[in-house]
CSV table of C-alpha atoms and ligand atoms in Angstrom, one decimal:
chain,number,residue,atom,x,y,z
A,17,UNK,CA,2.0,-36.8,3.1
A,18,UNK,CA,2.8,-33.2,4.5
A,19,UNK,CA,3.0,-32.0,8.4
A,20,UNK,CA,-0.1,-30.2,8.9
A,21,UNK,CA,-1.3,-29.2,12.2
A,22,UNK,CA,-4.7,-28.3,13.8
A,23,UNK,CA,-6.0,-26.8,17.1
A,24,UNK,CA,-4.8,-29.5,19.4
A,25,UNK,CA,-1.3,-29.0,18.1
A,26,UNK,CA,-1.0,-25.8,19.6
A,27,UNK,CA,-0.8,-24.9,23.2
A,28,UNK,CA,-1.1,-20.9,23.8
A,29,UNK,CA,-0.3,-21.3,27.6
A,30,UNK,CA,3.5,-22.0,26.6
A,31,UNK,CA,3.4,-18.3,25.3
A,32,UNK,CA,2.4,-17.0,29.6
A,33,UNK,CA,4.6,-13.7,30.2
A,34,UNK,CA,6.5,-13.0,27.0
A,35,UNK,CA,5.7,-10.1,25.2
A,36,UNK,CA,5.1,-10.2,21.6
A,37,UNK,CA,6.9,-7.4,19.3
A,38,UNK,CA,4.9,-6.7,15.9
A,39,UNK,CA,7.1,-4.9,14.0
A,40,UNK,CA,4.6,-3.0,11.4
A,41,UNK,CA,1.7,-2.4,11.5
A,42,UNK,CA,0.0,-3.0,7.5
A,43,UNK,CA,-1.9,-5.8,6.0
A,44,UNK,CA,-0.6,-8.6,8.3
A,45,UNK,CA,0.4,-6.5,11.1
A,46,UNK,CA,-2.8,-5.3,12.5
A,47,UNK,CA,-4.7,-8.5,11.2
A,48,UNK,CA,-1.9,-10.3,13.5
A,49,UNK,CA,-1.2,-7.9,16.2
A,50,UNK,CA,-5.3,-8.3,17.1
A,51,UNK,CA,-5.8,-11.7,16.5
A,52,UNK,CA,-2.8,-12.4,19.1
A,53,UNK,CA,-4.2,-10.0,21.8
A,54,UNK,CA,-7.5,-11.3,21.5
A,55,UNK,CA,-6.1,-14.8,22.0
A,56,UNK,CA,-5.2,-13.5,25.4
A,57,UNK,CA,-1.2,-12.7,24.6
A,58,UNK,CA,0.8,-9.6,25.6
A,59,UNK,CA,1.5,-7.5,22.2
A,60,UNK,CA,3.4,-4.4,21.6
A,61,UNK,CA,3.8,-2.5,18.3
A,62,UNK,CA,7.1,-0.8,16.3
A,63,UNK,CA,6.4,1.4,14.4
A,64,UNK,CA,8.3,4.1,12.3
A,65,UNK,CA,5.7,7.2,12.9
A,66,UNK,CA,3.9,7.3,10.2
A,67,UNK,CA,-0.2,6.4,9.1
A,68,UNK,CA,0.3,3.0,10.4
A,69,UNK,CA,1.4,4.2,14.1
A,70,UNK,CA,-1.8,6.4,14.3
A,71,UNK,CA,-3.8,3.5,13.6
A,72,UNK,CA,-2.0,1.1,16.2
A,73,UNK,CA,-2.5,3.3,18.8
A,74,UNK,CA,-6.2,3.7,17.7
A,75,UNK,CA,-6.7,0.1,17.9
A,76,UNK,CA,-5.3,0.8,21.5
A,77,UNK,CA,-2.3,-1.1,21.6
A,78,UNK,CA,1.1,0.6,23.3
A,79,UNK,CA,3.4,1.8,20.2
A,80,UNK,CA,7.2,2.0,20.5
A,81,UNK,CA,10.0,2.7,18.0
A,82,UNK,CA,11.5,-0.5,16.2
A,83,UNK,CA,14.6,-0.3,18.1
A,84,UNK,CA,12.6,0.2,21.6
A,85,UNK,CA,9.7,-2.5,20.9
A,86,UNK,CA,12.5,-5.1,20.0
A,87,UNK,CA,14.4,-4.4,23.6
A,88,UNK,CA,11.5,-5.4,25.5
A,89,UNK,CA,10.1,-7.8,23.9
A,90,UNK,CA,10.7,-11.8,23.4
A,91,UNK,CA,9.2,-12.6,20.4
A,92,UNK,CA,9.8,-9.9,17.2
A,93,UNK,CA,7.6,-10.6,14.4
A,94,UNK,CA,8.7,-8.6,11.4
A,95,UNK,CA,5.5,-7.6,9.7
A,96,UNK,CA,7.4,-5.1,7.2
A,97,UNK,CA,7.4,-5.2,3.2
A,98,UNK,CA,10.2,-7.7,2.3
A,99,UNK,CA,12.1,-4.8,0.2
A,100,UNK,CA,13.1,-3.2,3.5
A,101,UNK,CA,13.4,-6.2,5.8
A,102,UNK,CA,17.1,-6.7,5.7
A,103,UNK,CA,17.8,-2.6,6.3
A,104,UNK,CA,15.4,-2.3,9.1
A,105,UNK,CA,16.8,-5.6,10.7
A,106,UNK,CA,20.8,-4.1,10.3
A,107,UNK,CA,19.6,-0.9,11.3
A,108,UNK,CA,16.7,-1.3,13.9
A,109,UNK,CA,17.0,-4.7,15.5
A,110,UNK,CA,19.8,-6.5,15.5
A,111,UNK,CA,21.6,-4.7,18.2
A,112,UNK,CA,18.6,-3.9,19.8
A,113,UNK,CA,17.3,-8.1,20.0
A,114,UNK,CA,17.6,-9.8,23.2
A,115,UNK,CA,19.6,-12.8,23.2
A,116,UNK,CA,17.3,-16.2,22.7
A,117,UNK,CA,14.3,-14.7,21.3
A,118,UNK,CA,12.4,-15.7,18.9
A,119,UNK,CA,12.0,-13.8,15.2
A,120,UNK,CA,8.8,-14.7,13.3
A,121,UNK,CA,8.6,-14.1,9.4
A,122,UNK,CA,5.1,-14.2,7.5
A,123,UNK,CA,7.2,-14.8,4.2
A,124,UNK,CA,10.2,-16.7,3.2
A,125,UNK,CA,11.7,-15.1,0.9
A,126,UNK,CA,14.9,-13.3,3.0
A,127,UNK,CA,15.4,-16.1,4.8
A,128,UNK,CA,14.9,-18.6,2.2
A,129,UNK,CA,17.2,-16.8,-0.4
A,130,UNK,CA,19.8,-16.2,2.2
A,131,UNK,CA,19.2,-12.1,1.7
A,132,UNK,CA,18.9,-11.5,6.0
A,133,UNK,CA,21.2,-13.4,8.0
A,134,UNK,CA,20.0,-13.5,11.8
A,135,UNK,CA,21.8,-14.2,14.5
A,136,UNK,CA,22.7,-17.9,15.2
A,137,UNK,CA,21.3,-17.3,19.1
A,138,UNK,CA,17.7,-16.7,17.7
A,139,UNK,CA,15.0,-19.1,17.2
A,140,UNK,CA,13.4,-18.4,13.2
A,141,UNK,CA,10.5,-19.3,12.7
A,142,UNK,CA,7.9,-18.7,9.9
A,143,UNK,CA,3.8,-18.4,9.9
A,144,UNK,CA,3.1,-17.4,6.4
A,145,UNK,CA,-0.7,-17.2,6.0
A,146,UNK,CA,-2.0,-18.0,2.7
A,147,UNK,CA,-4.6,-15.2,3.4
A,148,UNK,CA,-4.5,-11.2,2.8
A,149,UNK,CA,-4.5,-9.3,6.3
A,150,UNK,CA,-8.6,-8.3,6.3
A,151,UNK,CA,-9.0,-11.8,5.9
A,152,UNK,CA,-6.9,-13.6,8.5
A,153,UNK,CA,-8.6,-10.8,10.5
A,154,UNK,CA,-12.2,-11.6,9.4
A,155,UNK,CA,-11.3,-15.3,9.4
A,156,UNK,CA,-10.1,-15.3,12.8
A,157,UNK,CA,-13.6,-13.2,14.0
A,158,UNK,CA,-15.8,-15.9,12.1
A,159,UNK,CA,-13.5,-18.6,13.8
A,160,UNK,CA,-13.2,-20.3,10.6
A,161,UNK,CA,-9.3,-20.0,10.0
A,162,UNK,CA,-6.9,-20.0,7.2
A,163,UNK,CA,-4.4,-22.1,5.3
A,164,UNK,CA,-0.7,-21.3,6.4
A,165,UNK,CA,2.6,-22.2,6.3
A,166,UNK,CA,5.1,-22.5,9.1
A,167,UNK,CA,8.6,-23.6,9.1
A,168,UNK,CA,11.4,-23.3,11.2
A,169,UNK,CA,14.9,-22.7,10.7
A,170,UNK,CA,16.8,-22.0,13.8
A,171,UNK,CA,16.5,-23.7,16.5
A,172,UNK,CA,18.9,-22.8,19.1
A,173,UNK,CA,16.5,-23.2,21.9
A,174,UNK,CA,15.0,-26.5,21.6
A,175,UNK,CA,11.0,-25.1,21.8
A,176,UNK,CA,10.9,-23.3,18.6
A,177,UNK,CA,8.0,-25.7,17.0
A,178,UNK,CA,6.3,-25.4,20.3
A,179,UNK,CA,7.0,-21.4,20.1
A,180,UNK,CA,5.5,-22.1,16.2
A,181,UNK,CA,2.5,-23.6,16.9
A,182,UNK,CA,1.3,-21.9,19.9
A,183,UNK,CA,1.2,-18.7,18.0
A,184,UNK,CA,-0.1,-19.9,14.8
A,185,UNK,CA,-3.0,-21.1,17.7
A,186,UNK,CA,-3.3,-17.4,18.9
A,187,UNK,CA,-3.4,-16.4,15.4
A,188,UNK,CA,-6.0,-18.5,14.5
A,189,UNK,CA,-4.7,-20.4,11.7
A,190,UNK,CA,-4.9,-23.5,13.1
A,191,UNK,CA,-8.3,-23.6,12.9
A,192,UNK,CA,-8.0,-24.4,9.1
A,193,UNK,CA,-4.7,-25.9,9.0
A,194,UNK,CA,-1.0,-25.1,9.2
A,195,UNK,CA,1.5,-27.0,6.8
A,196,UNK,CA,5.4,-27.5,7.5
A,197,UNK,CA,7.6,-26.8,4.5
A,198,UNK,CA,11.1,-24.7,4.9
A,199,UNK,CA,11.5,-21.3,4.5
A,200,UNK,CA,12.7,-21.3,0.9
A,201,UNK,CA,9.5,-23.7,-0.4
A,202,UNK,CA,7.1,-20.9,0.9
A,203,UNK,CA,9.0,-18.5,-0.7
A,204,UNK,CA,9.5,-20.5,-4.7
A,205,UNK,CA,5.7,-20.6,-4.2
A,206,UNK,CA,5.0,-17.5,-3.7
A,207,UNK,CA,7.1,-16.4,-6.8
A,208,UNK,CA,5.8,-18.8,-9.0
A,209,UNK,CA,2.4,-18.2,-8.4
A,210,UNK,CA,3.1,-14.5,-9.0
A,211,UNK,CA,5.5,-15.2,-12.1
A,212,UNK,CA,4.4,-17.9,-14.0
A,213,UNK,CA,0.1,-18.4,-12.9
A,214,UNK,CA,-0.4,-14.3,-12.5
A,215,UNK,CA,1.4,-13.4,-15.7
A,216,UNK,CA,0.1,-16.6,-17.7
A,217,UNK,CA,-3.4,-16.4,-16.5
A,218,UNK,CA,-2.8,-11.6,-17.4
A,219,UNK,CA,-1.9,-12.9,-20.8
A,220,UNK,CA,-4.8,-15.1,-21.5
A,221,UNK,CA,-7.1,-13.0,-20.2
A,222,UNK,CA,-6.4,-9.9,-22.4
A,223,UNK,CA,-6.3,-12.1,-25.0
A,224,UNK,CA,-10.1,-13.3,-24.5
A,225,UNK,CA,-10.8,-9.8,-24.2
A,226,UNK,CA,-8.9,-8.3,-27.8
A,227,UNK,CA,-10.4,-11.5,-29.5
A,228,UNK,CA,-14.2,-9.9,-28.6
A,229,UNK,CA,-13.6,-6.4,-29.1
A,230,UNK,CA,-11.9,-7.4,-32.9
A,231,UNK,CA,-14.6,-9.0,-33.4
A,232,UNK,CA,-17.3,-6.2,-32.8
A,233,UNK,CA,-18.7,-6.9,-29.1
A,234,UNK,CA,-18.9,-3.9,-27.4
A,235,UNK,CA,-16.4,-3.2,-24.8
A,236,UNK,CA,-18.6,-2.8,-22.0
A,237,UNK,CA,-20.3,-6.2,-22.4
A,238,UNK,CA,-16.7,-7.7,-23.1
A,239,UNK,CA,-15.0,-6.3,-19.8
A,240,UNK,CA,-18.0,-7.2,-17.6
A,241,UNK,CA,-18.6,-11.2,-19.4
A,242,UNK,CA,-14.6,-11.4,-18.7
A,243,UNK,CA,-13.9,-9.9,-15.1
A,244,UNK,CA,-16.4,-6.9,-13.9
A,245,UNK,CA,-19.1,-9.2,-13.1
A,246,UNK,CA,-17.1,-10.9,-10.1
A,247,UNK,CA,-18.5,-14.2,-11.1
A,248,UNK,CA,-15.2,-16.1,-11.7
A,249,UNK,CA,-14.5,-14.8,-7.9
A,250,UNK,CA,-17.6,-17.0,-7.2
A,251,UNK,CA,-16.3,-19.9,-9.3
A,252,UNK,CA,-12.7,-19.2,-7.6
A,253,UNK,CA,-14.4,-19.6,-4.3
A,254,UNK,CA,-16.7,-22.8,-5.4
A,255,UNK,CA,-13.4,-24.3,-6.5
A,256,UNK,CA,-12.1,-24.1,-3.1
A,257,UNK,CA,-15.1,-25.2,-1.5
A,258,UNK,CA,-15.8,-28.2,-2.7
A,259,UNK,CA,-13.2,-28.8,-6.0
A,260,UNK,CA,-12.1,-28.0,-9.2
A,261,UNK,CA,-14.3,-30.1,-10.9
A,262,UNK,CA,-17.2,-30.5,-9.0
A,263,UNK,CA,-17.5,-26.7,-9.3
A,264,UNK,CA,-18.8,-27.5,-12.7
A,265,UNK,CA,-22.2,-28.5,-11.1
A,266,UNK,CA,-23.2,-24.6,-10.5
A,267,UNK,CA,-22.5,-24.3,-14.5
A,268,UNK,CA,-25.4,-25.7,-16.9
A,269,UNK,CA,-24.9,-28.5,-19.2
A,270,UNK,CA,-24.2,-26.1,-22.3
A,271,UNK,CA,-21.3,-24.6,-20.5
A,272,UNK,CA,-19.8,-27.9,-19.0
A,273,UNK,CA,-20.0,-29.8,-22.7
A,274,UNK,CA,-19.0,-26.6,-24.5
A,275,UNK,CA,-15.8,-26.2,-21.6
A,276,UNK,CA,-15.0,-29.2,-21.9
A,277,UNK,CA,-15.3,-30.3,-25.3
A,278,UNK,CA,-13.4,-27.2,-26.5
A,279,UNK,CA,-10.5,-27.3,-24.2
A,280,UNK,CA,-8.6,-30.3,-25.7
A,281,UNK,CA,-7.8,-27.4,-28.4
A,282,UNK,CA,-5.5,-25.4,-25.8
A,283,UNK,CA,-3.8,-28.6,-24.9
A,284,UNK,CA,-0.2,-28.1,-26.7
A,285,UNK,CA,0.3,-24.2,-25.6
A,286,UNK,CA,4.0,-23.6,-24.3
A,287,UNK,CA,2.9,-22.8,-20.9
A,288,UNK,CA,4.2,-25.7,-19.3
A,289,UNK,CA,8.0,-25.4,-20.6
A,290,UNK,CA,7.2,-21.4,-20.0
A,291,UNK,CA,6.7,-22.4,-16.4
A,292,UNK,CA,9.2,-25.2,-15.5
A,293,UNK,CA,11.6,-22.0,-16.7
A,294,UNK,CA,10.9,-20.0,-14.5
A,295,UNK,CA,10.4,-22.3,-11.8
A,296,UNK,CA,13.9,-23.4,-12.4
A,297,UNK,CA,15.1,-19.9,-12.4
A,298,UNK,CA,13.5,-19.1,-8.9
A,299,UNK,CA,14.9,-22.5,-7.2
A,300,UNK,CA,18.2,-21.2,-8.6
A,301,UNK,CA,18.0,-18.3,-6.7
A,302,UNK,CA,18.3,-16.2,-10.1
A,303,UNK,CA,15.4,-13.8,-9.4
A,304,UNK,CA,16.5,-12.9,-6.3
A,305,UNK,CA,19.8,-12.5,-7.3
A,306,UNK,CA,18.7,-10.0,-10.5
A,307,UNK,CA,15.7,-8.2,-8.2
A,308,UNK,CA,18.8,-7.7,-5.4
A,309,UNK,CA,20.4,-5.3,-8.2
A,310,UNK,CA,20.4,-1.7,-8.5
A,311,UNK,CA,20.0,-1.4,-12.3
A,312,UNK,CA,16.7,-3.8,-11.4
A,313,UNK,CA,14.9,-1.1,-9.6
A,314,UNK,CA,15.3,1.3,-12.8
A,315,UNK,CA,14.2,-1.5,-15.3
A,316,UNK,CA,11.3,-2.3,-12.9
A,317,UNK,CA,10.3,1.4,-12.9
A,318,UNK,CA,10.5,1.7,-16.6
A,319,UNK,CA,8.3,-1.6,-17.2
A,320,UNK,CA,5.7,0.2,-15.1
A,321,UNK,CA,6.1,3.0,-17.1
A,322,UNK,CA,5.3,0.9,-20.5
A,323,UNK,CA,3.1,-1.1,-18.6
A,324,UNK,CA,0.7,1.1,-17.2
A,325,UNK,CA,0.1,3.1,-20.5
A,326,UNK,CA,-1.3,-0.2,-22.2
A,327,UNK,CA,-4.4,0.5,-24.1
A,328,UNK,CA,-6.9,-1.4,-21.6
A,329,UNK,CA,-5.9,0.8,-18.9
A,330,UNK,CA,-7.5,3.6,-21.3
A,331,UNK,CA,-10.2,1.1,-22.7
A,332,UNK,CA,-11.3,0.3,-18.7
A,333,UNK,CA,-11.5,3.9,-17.5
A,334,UNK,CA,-14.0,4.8,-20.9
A,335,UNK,CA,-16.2,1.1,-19.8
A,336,UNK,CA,-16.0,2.6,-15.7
A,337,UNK,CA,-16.9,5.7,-16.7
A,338,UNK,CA,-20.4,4.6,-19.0
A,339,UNK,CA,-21.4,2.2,-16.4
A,340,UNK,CA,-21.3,4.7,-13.6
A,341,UNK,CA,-18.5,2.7,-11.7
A,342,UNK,CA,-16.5,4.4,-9.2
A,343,UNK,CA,-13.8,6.0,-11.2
A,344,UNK,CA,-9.5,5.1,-9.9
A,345,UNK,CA,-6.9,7.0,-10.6
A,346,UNK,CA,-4.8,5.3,-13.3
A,347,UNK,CA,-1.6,4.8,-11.6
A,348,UNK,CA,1.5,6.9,-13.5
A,349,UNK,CA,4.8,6.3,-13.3
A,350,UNK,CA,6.9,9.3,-14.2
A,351,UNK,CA,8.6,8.9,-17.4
A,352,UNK,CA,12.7,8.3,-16.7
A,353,UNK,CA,15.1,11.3,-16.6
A,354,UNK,CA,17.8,11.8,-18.8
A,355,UNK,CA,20.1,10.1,-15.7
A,356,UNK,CA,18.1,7.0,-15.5
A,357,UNK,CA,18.2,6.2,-19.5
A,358,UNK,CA,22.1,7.0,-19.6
A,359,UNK,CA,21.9,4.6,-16.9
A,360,UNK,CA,19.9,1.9,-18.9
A,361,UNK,CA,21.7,1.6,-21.7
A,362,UNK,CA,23.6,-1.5,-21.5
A,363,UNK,CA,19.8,-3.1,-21.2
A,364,UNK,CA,18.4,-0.6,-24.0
A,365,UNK,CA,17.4,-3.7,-26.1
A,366,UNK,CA,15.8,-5.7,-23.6
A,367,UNK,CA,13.8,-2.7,-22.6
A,368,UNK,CA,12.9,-2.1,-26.5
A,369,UNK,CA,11.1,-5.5,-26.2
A,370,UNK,CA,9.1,-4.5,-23.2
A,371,UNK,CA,7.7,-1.6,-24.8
A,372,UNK,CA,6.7,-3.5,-27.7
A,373,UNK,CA,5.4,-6.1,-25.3
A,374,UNK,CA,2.9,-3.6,-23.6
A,375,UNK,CA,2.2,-1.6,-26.7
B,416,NAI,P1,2.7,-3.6,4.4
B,416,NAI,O1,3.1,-3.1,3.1
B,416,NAI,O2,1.2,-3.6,4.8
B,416,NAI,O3,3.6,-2.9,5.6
B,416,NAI,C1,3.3,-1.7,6.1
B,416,NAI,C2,4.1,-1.6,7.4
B,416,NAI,O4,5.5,-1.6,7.1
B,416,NAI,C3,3.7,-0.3,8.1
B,416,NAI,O5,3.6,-0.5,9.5
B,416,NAI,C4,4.9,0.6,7.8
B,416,NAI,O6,5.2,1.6,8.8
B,416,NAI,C5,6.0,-0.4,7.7
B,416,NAI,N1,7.1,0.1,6.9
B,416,NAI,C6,7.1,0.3,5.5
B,416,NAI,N2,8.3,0.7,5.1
B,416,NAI,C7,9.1,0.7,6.2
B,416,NAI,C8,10.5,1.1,6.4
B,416,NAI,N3,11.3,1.5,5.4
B,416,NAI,N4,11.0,1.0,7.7
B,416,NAI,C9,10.2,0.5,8.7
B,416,NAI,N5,8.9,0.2,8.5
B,416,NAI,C10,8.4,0.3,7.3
B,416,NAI,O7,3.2,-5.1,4.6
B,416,NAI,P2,2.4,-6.5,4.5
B,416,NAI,O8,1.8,-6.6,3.1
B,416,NAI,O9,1.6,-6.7,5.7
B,416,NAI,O10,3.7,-7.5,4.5
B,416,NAI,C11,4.3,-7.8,5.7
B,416,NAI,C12,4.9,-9.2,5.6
B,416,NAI,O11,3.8,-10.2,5.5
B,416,NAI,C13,5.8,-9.4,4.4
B,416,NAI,O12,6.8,-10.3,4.7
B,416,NAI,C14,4.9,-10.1,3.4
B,416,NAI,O13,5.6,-10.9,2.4
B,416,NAI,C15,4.1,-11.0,4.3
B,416,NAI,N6,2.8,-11.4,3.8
B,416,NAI,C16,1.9,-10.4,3.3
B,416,NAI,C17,0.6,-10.8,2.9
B,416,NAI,C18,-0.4,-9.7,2.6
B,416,NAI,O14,-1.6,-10.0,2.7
B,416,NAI,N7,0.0,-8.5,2.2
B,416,NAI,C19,0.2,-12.2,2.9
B,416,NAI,C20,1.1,-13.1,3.5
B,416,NAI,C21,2.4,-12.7,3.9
């Protein structure tokens, strides 16, 4: 049985005259930063001065630079995309942290994979929601609450679970439930749901979708029976709410026998071995390893170049278009300079398969 703490785990008094840091103001940021206030805490912002500044000090808060924000404060949260943690930490914070705070991570993943290495003074401690920012926002205003995950790594101090658990309180996650695993855990789960379910779940998906249009259904009533309707959000949601397979109740009895009856014949796909790869290869620290590398940041540009030119991209904006949906722009990577391919070579044949992969 896991750790999993509720309101009465959390004590927000413990939290009386520090000052809270959120560094960043984006999805979790200003979901964060108000949820803390408005639990009665004492937050500041860092900023870089940019769109996300404007809007802190629209939401009223005092905005600082990075550096300045982490000087006065006690408790940094860094609320910045993972890509850029560690450079912002070497950069902006680490000379600028007062001894003993407290750092607060919403995701593993630099921690876990050993990518930033804090101070040993520091208590680190980790509330990663399991909930985009508008919702641990809207959660928070409903006073419902959201699954999270909290962990701690350092604890120099002797109080970082109390630290922990008083502001996943004042963030209003407790409400729901907060879960102890480590650092790393929250971070292999995060990957695999994005590498293995995601990609897995892509794949079958466009499948379904190439099997109706082959065989004559027009693609309008194809895109909108497979995802423009929103109903599987409902289902989603239904499975959530009260289970996976009591869900099946909202479905009539046609669907449940003809669901279940056929899905003995999907039984022997390769997904599982697929999975337990790649699983493997994220406990192994391999992805982070290969995503840490220069060359990766060119081959992940020129997948997205292959990638966004499949044809449902094309096949989605003609099906938007004659149902009078709100047209997006398609997003368009450039295609790679003559510098970037020289550079790609050693990979050329790797990236061969990717093309054909997305043709
Ligand atoms: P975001 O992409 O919304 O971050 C935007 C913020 O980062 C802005 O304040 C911007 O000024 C700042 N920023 C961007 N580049 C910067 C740079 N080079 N230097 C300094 N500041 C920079 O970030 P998001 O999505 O809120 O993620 C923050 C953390 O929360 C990450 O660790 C992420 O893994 C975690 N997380 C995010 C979730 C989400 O709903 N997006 C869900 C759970 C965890």
């Amino acid at each position: 049985m896991v750790d999993i703490f509720h309101e009465e785990d959390g004590d927000i008094s413990f939290l009386e005259g520090k000052t809270i840091a959120i560094i960043g103001y984006g999805n979790q940021g200003r979901a964060q930063a108000l949820n803390l206030r408005d639990s009665g805490l004492e937050v500041i912002i860092g900023n870089l001065n940019d769109k996300y500044r404007r809007i802190a000090m629209n939401d009223d808060f005092p905005v600082y630079s990075i550096k300045e924000a982490t000087e006065i404060s006690d408790i940094i949260f860094l609320l910045i995309p993972d890509e850029v943690m560690n450079d912002v930490f070497e950069r902006e914070i680490r000379a600028y942290i007062q001894p003993n705070s407290v750092l607060v991570f919403a995701s593993g993943y630099n921690i876990g994979f050993k990518q930033l290495k804090p101070p040993e003074d520091l208590d680190i401690i980790l509330i990663a929601p399991r909930m985009i920012g508008v919702g641990v926002r809207e959660k928070f205003l409903k006073n419902e609450g959201f699954f999270s995950y909290i962990a701690v790594k350092q604890d120099p101090s002797g109080q970082a679970k109390q630290t922990l658990l008083a502001l996943a309180k004042a963030i209003g996650t407790l409400k729901k439930g907060a879960i102890m695993i480590s650092f790393k855990q929250e971070a292999e789960l995060d990957l695999f749901n994005e590498q293995a379910f995601g990609p897995a779940f892509g794949r079958v998906l466009l499948s379904s979708i190439y099997t109706l249009i082959e065989a004559g259904y027009p693609a309008e009533v194809v895109l909108i029976e497979m995802y423009m309707s929103g109903e599987m959000a409902y289902t989603y949601q239904k499975m959530a709410d009260i289970g996976l397979i009591k869900q099946l109740d909202f479905h009539s009895q046609t669907s449940q026998y003809g669901a279940m009856s056929r899905g003995i014949r999907f039984r022997n796909l390769p997904y599982k071995q697929k999975m337990n790869e790649i699983l493997e290869e994220i406990q192994e620290g391999e992805f982070a390893k290969e995503w840490k590398k220069k060359i990766t940041k060119l081959k992940f540009k020129m997948i997205k170049y292959f990638a966004t030119k499949q044809k449902i991209n094309k096949l989605e904006r003609q099906v938007r278009k004659n149902l009078k949906l709100k047209l997006y722009d398609i997003y368009e990577e450039n295609p790679p300079t003559k510098e970037e391919l020289s550079e790609l070579k050693e990979i050329s044949v790797e990236l061969d398969e990717f093309k054909r992969y997305y043709e």
